[in-house]
Coordinates of C-alpha atoms and ligand atoms in Angstrom, one line a residue:
M1 CA 0.0 0.0 0.0
K2 CA 1.4 3.3 -0.9
Q3 CA 2.3 5.6 2.2
Y4 CA 1.4 9.1 1.4
S5 CA 3.7 12.2 2.6
V6 CA 2.1 15.0 4.5
V7 CA 3.3 18.5 5.1
I8 CA 1.6 20.4 8.1
V9 CA 1.5 24.2 8.6
G10 CA 0.4 25.6 11.7
M11 CA 1.1 23.6 14.7
G12 CA -1.4 25.1 17.3
K13 CA -4.0 23.0 18.9
R14 CA -5.5 21.7 15.4
G15 CA -2.4 21.1 13.7
M16 CA -1.1 18.8 16.5
H17 CA -4.2 17.0 16.5
H18 CA -3.9 16.5 12.6
G19 CA 0.1 15.7 13.2
A20 CA -0.8 13.2 15.8
A21 CA -3.5 11.4 13.4
F22 CA -1.6 11.3 10.5
N23 CA 1.5 10.1 12.4
A24 CA -0.1 7.2 14.0
N25 CA -1.5 6.0 11.0
P26 CA 0.7 3.9 8.8
R27 CA -0.9 4.9 5.5
F28 CA 0.8 8.6 6.0
K29 CA 4.1 9.9 6.7
V30 CA 4.7 13.4 8.2
T31 CA 7.8 14.5 6.1
G32 CA 7.5 18.0 7.0
I33 CA 6.0 20.9 9.6
C34 CA 5.8 24.4 9.6
D35 CA 5.2 27.2 12.1
I36 CA 6.6 30.8 12.8
D37 CA 6.6 30.0 16.4
Q38 CA 10.2 28.6 16.9
K39 CA 9.2 27.0 20.2
R40 CA 6.2 25.3 19.2
L41 CA 7.6 24.1 16.0
A42 CA 10.5 22.1 18.0
D43 CA 8.0 20.8 20.7
A44 CA 5.9 19.4 17.7
A45 CA 8.9 17.8 16.0
T46 CA 9.9 15.6 18.9
K47 CA 6.3 14.5 19.0
L48 CA 5.9 13.9 15.5
G49 CA 8.9 11.5 14.6
N50 CA 11.2 14.8 13.9
P51 CA 10.4 15.5 10.5
R52 CA 11.8 18.5 8.6
T53 CA 11.1 21.8 10.0
S54 CA 10.8 25.2 8.8
A55 CA 9.2 28.8 9.3
D56 CA 8.8 28.9 5.9
A57 CA 5.7 27.0 4.5
A58 CA 6.1 27.9 0.5
A59 CA 9.9 26.9 1.0
L60 CA 9.0 23.5 2.9
A61 CA 6.3 22.5 0.4
Q62 CA 8.4 23.3 -2.6
E63 CA 11.1 21.2 -1.2
L64 CA 9.0 18.1 -0.2
K65 CA 6.3 18.4 -2.4
P66 CA 3.8 16.3 -0.1
D67 CA 1.1 14.1 -1.4
V68 CA -0.9 16.0 1.6
F69 CA -0.8 19.5 2.4
C70 CA -2.4 20.3 5.4
F71 CA -2.9 23.6 7.2
C72 CA -4.3 24.4 10.5
T73 CA -3.8 28.3 10.7
L74 CA -6.5 30.9 12.1
P75 CA -9.2 31.7 9.8
N76 CA -7.4 34.8 8.5
L77 CA -5.1 32.5 6.4
R78 CA -6.9 30.5 3.9
L79 CA -6.2 31.3 0.0
P80 CA -2.4 32.0 0.2
F81 CA -2.1 28.3 1.8
I82 CA -4.6 26.7 -0.8
K83 CA -2.3 28.3 -3.9
L84 CA 0.8 26.9 -2.2
G85 CA -0.7 23.4 -1.6
V86 CA -1.5 23.6 -5.1
E87 CA 1.4 24.8 -6.6
S88 CA 3.3 22.1 -4.7
G89 CA 1.5 19.4 -6.4
A90 CA -0.2 18.0 -3.5
K91 CA -2.9 15.7 -4.4
L92 CA -5.0 16.4 -1.4
I93 CA -5.4 19.5 0.5
A94 CA -6.8 19.2 4.1
F95 CA -7.6 22.4 6.2
E96 CA -9.8 23.8 8.9
K97 CA -13.3 25.6 8.9
P98 CA -14.3 28.1 8.2
V99 CA -13.4 27.5 4.7
A100 CA -12.7 31.3 4.5
M101 CA -13.9 34.6 6.2
T102 CA -15.4 36.3 3.0
S103 CA -17.2 34.9 -0.2
A104 CA -14.8 36.8 -2.1
E105 CA -11.8 34.5 -0.9
A106 CA -13.9 31.3 -1.0
L107 CA -14.9 31.8 -4.5
Q108 CA -11.2 32.2 -5.3
I109 CA -10.4 28.9 -3.1
K110 CA -13.0 26.8 -4.8
Q111 CA -12.0 28.3 -8.7
T112 CA -8.1 27.2 -7.4
L113 CA -9.0 23.8 -6.6
D114 CA -11.6 23.0 -9.6
R115 CA -9.1 24.5 -11.9
N116 CA -6.4 22.1 -10.4
G117 CA -8.6 19.1 -10.0
T118 CA -7.2 19.1 -6.2
K119 CA -9.1 17.2 -3.8
A120 CA -9.5 19.0 -0.6
V121 CA -11.3 17.9 2.9
V122 CA -12.7 20.7 5.6
S123 CA -12.5 19.5 9.3
H124 CA -15.8 19.0 10.1
Q125 CA -15.1 15.9 12.2
H126 CA -17.6 16.0 15.3
R127 CA -19.6 13.6 12.5
Y128 CA -17.4 11.0 13.7
G129 CA -18.5 10.7 17.3
E130 CA -21.0 7.6 17.9
H131 CA -23.6 10.2 19.1
Y132 CA -23.6 12.1 15.9
K133 CA -23.4 9.0 13.7
K134 CA -26.2 7.5 15.8
I135 CA -28.5 10.3 14.7
K136 CA -27.6 10.2 11.1
E137 CA -28.4 6.6 11.5
I138 CA -31.9 7.1 12.8
V139 CA -32.7 10.0 10.4
G140 CA -31.5 7.5 7.4
S141 CA -33.5 4.7 8.7
G142 CA -36.7 6.9 8.3
A143 CA -37.9 6.5 11.8
L144 CA -38.8 10.1 11.6
G145 CA -41.1 9.8 8.7
R146 CA -40.8 12.7 6.3
V147 CA -38.2 14.7 7.5
H148 CA -39.5 18.5 7.4
T149 CA -36.9 20.4 9.7
V150 CA -33.2 20.2 10.7
Y151 CA -31.9 22.3 13.2
G152 CA -28.8 23.7 15.0
T153 CA -27.8 26.0 18.2
A154 CA -24.8 26.5 19.8
T155 CA -23.4 29.3 22.4
G156 CA -20.0 29.7 21.0
W157 CA -20.0 32.5 18.0
A158 CA -20.5 31.8 14.7
A159 CA -16.8 32.0 13.1
H160 CA -16.0 28.9 15.4
M161 CA -19.4 27.0 15.5
L162 CA -21.7 28.0 12.8
S163 CA -20.3 26.0 9.9
H164 CA -20.2 22.7 12.5
L165 CA -24.0 23.2 12.8
I166 CA -24.9 23.7 9.2
D167 CA -22.5 21.0 7.9
Y168 CA -23.8 18.0 10.3
T169 CA -27.5 19.4 9.6
C170 CA -27.0 19.4 5.7
W171 CA -25.7 15.9 6.3
F172 CA -28.9 14.8 7.9
N173 CA -30.6 16.2 4.8
D174 CA -28.3 14.3 2.4
Y175 CA -26.6 17.8 1.3
A176 CA -30.0 18.6 -0.5
E177 CA -29.6 22.2 -2.3
P178 CA -30.2 25.2 -0.2
E179 CA -32.7 27.6 -2.4
W180 CA -32.5 30.7 0.0
V181 CA -32.0 31.9 3.5
M182 CA -32.9 34.6 5.6
A183 CA -30.9 35.7 8.8
Q184 CA -30.7 38.4 11.6
A185 CA -27.7 39.2 13.9
A186 CA -26.9 41.2 17.0
G187 CA -23.5 42.2 18.9
R188 CA -20.4 43.7 17.3
G189 CA -17.7 42.3 20.0
K190 CA -16.8 39.8 17.7
L191 CA -16.6 41.6 14.8
S192 CA -13.1 42.6 16.2
D193 CA -11.9 39.1 17.0
L194 CA -9.8 37.0 14.5
H195 CA -12.9 34.4 14.4
T196 CA -14.5 37.2 13.0
S197 CA -18.7 37.4 13.1
P198 CA -21.7 38.7 14.8
D199 CA -21.8 37.9 18.7
Y200 CA -25.4 36.2 17.7
I201 CA -27.3 35.0 14.5
A202 CA -30.3 33.7 13.5
G203 CA -31.3 32.3 10.4
V204 CA -33.6 30.4 8.5
V205 CA -32.7 28.1 5.2
H206 CA -35.0 26.8 2.8
F207 CA -33.9 23.5 1.1
R208 CA -34.9 22.6 -2.4
N209 CA -36.3 19.5 -1.2
G210 CA -38.9 21.4 1.0
V211 CA -36.9 20.9 4.3
R212 CA -36.5 23.9 6.7
G213 CA -33.1 24.6 8.6
I214 CA -33.0 26.5 11.8
Y215 CA -29.9 28.1 13.2
D216 CA -29.4 29.9 16.4
C217 CA -25.5 30.7 17.1
G218 CA -23.9 32.5 19.7
A219 CA -24.6 34.9 22.5
G220 CA -28.7 34.4 22.1
A221 CA -28.8 30.9 21.8
P222 CA -30.7 28.6 24.2
D223 CA -29.2 26.8 26.7
V224 CA -28.0 23.4 26.5
S225 CA -28.3 22.4 30.1
E226 CA -27.4 18.9 29.8
V227 CA -23.9 19.8 28.6
P228 CA -21.8 21.9 31.4
Y229 CA -19.1 22.7 28.9
W230 CA -19.6 26.3 27.2
W231 CA -17.9 25.0 24.0
R232 CA -19.9 22.0 23.5
K233 CA -23.4 23.3 24.3
C234 CA -24.6 22.7 21.0
R235 CA -27.9 20.7 19.9
I236 CA -28.3 19.5 16.3
G237 CA -31.1 17.4 15.2
A238 CA -33.9 16.9 12.8
Q239 CA -37.8 16.5 13.0
G240 CA -39.9 14.5 11.1
T241 CA -43.9 13.8 10.6
E242 CA -43.0 10.5 13.1
G243 CA -40.4 12.0 15.8
F244 CA -37.4 13.6 16.3
A245 CA -33.8 12.9 17.1
E246 CA -31.1 15.2 18.5
V247 CA -27.5 15.2 19.1
M248 CA -25.7 17.1 21.7
T249 CA -22.0 17.8 21.1
G250 CA -20.9 17.5 24.7
G251 CA -23.8 15.4 26.1
G252 CA -25.2 12.3 24.1
W253 CA -28.3 11.9 22.0
R254 CA -32.0 11.3 22.2
A255 CA -34.9 10.4 20.1
L256 CA -38.7 9.9 20.0
T257 CA -40.0 8.1 17.3
R258 CA -43.8 6.4 16.6
S259 CA -42.0 3.0 16.2
G260 CA -39.0 3.1 18.6
G261 CA -40.6 5.2 21.4
Y262 CA -38.2 7.5 23.5
Q263 CA -34.2 6.4 23.3
S264 CA -31.0 8.1 24.6
G265 CA -27.4 7.1 24.6
P266 CA -24.3 8.5 25.7
G267 CA -21.3 10.3 23.9
G268 CA -19.3 13.2 24.1
M269 CA -16.9 15.1 21.1
D270 CA -13.3 13.8 21.4
Y271 CA -10.7 14.9 19.1
N272 CA -8.9 11.9 19.9
Y273 CA -11.9 9.4 18.5
D274 CA -12.7 11.5 15.7
M275 CA -9.4 12.6 14.0
P276 CA -8.2 8.9 13.2
P277 CA -11.2 8.2 10.9
Y278 CA -11.3 11.5 9.4
V279 CA -7.6 11.0 8.6
Q280 CA -7.8 7.5 7.3
Q281 CA -10.8 8.4 5.0
M282 CA -8.5 10.8 3.2
A283 CA -6.1 7.8 2.3
D284 CA -9.2 5.7 1.5
W285 CA -10.1 8.8 -1.0
L286 CA -6.4 9.1 -2.3
D287 CA -6.5 5.5 -3.1
D288 CA -9.7 5.3 -5.1
D289 CA -11.8 8.1 -6.4
S290 CA -14.9 6.6 -5.9
Q291 CA -14.5 6.9 -1.9
A292 CA -15.1 10.6 -1.7
H293 CA -14.5 11.7 1.9
P294 CA -17.6 12.8 3.8
C295 CA -16.0 16.0 4.7
R296 CA -14.9 16.9 0.9
F297 CA -14.7 20.7 -0.3
V298 CA -18.0 20.4 -2.1
N299 CA -19.9 19.8 1.3
A300 CA -18.2 22.1 3.2
W301 CA -18.9 24.7 0.2
Q302 CA -22.6 24.4 0.8
G303 CA -22.4 25.3 4.5
F304 CA -20.1 27.9 3.6
E305 CA -22.7 29.3 0.9
I306 CA -25.2 29.4 3.6
M307 CA -23.3 31.1 6.1
S308 CA -22.0 34.0 3.8
A309 CA -25.8 34.5 2.7
F310 CA -26.8 34.5 6.1
Y311 CA -24.4 37.4 6.6
R312 CA -25.5 39.0 3.5
S313 CA -29.1 39.0 4.5
V314 CA -27.8 40.4 8.1
A315 CA -26.3 43.3 6.1
E316 CA -29.0 43.7 3.0
G317 CA -32.1 42.7 4.8
G318 CA -34.5 39.9 3.3
Q319 CA -34.3 36.9 1.5
I320 CA -30.8 35.8 -0.3
P321 CA -31.0 33.0 -2.9
L322 CA -28.5 30.6 -3.6
P323 CA -26.1 29.5 -5.3
L324 CA -23.8 32.6 -4.6
T325 CA -23.2 33.9 -7.7
S326 CA -20.4 36.6 -7.2
G327 CA -18.0 37.1 -4.2
A328 CA -18.4 39.9 -1.3
D329 CA -16.7 40.8 1.7
E330 CA -19.5 40.2 4.1
I331 CA -17.3 40.9 7.3
A332 CA -17.0 44.5 5.8
L333 CA -20.6 44.8 5.4
L334 CA -21.7 43.4 8.6
K335 CA -19.2 46.1 10.1
E336 CA -20.6 48.6 8.0
K337 CA -24.2 47.8 8.7
M338 CA -24.7 46.2 12.2
P339 CA -26.4 48.5 15.0
P340 CA -24.4 49.3 17.9
R341 CA -26.6 48.0 20.4
K342 CA -25.2 45.4 22.9
V343 CA -26.1 42.0 22.4
I344 CA -28.4 40.6 25.0
L345 CA -27.0 37.3 26.5
T346 CA -29.3 34.1 27.0
L347 CA -26.5 32.5 29.5
A348 CA -24.9 34.7 32.6
E349 CA -21.8 32.6 31.9
S350 CA -21.6 33.7 28.1
A351 CA -20.4 37.2 29.8
K352 CA -16.9 36.0 29.8
E353 CA -16.9 35.8 26.1
Y354 CA -19.4 38.5 25.1
G355 CA -19.1 40.9 28.0
G356 CA -21.5 41.4 30.8
Ligands
NAD1 N1 -12.5 21.3 13.5 C1 -12.8 21.6 15.0 O1 -13.1 21.0 15.8 C2 -11.6 22.9 15.4 C3 -11.4 23.1 16.7 C4 -10.7 24.3 16.9 C5 -10.3 25.0 16.2 N2 -10.6 24.8 14.6 C6 -10.2 25.8 13.7 O2 -8.6 25.5 13.4 C7 -8.1 26.5 13.0 C8 -6.8 26.8 14.0 O3 -7.1 27.0 15.1 P1 -6.4 26.5 16.2 O4 -7.1 26.8 17.3 O5 -5.5 25.3 16.0 O6 -5.1 27.8 16.6 P2 -3.8 28.0 17.0 O7 -3.6 29.3 17.1 O8 -3.6 27.2 18.4 O9 -2.6 27.6 16.0 C9 -2.4 28.4 14.7 C10 -1.1 28.1 14.5 O10 -0.7 28.7 13.4 C11 0.8 29.2 13.3 N3 0.7 30.3 12.1 C12 0.3 31.4 12.2 N4 0.6 31.8 10.9 C13 1.5 31.0 10.4 C14 2.5 30.9 8.9 N5 2.3 32.0 7.9 N6 3.0 29.9 8.9 C15 2.9 29.0 9.5 N7 2.4 28.9 10.8 C16 1.5 29.8 11.2 C17 0.5 29.7 14.6 O11 2.0 30.0 15.1 C18 -0.1 29.0 15.5 O12 0.9 28.1 15.9 C19 -9.1 27.7 13.1 O13 -9.8 27.9 12.0 C20 -10.2 27.3 14.1 O14 -11.5 27.7 13.7 C21 -11.3 23.8 14.4

C-alpha cells in the first residue's frame, strides 16, 4: 500500500491534532512541519518523529512536494495556503473550518481547487462521534417519517461554531441544495476577533427538497443545560412527521419516534476519537476516487454558502437566493451595517466571552 507524505503548517491546537493522527496512521508519513513560532515547532517535531521543520511554508512545500498539504492556521490565512498547496503539486489539501472569512476569498479558493482538480477536505470531524452517527442512522432509517426540519444551536459564536452546525444538519438532509436563506444578527464584539462574526446570529434556510433549516448561534442561543462545557453546548437534530432525533455535542443523543419510542444514549465530542477516521478516509479517497471523503470541499462549500448568505441577509435585509453567483466581503458589510446595540445574553456565563 502506498504511504502518502504529509506537510502540516500551523502547529497549534489543531495542527497537533492532525499531526498526531497522521503520525499514528501507517498510510501516512509526516515529512515536514511548519510554524512561525520556533518553540512550538521544535516541541511538535519531537512528538511527530522529527520531520523536517521550517518557518517558511512555501519553501518547505516546494522542497518536499507532499502528497497531502495540510494547514491549520487561524481563519485569516486560507487562500495563500490553498495556492501554495496546489503549486506544490499536492493531491489533497486538508484544512480547517471555516472555509474562509468572506465569499470573495472562498470563491477564489473554489476556483483554484476546481481548476487544478485538487481534492480538498475541511475539518468538520465531529460527525465521527458515535452520538452524531447514531442521529444520522436514525434520520436515514426513515424512523422520523418525512423529515421537514433540521436545526442547530450553539452558544459559541458563528466563526467558530456555525460551520459545524450547518454541515451536520446538511448531512442529516443528505446535502440537499439550499434555495434561499434569511437571517438577523446582534452584537459587534466578535467583529473585532480573528474568528470574525456577529456575537449572535439566527437564520432560516429553505432547502429545495422542502426541508427547513433553523440555526441559532452565539450569545443569544438557548442553553443546552445537559452539557456543562460552554463550547460544547450545541444541539443539532432533525424533526419529521413521526418523531425527532438530536445530538448534543458534549452530552449524548436522544430520539422519540413512533415505532421506537423514546431512546437516548451517551457520547461526547472527542478529538482523539474523531481524528483517526477523518484522516483514514483521506487515504481511502487518495487510493480510490470513488471513495469520496465525507468532509470533501463540495460539502463544506454548501455550508459556507449558507453562512455567507446569512451575513448578506443581515447586512442587506430580506431573503438571499443561492447559489451565490459573485463574491463579496461579508465581514466588511456587517461592520458597516450592524447596529451598535449590545447583544442580550441568554446565559450569564457567556459574559466571559461577550461582555456582561
Ligand atoms: N474542527 C474543529 O473541531 C476545530 C476546533 C478548534 C479550532 N478549529 C479551527 O482550526 C483553526 C486553527 O485553530 P487553532 O486553535 O489550532 O489555532 P492556534 O492558534 O492554536 O494555531 C495556529 C498556529 O498557526 C501558526 N501560524 C500562524 N501563521 C503562520 C504562518 N504564516 N506559517 C506557519 N504557521 C503559522 C501559529 O503560530 C499557531 O501555532 C481555526 O480555523 C479554528 O477555527 C477547528
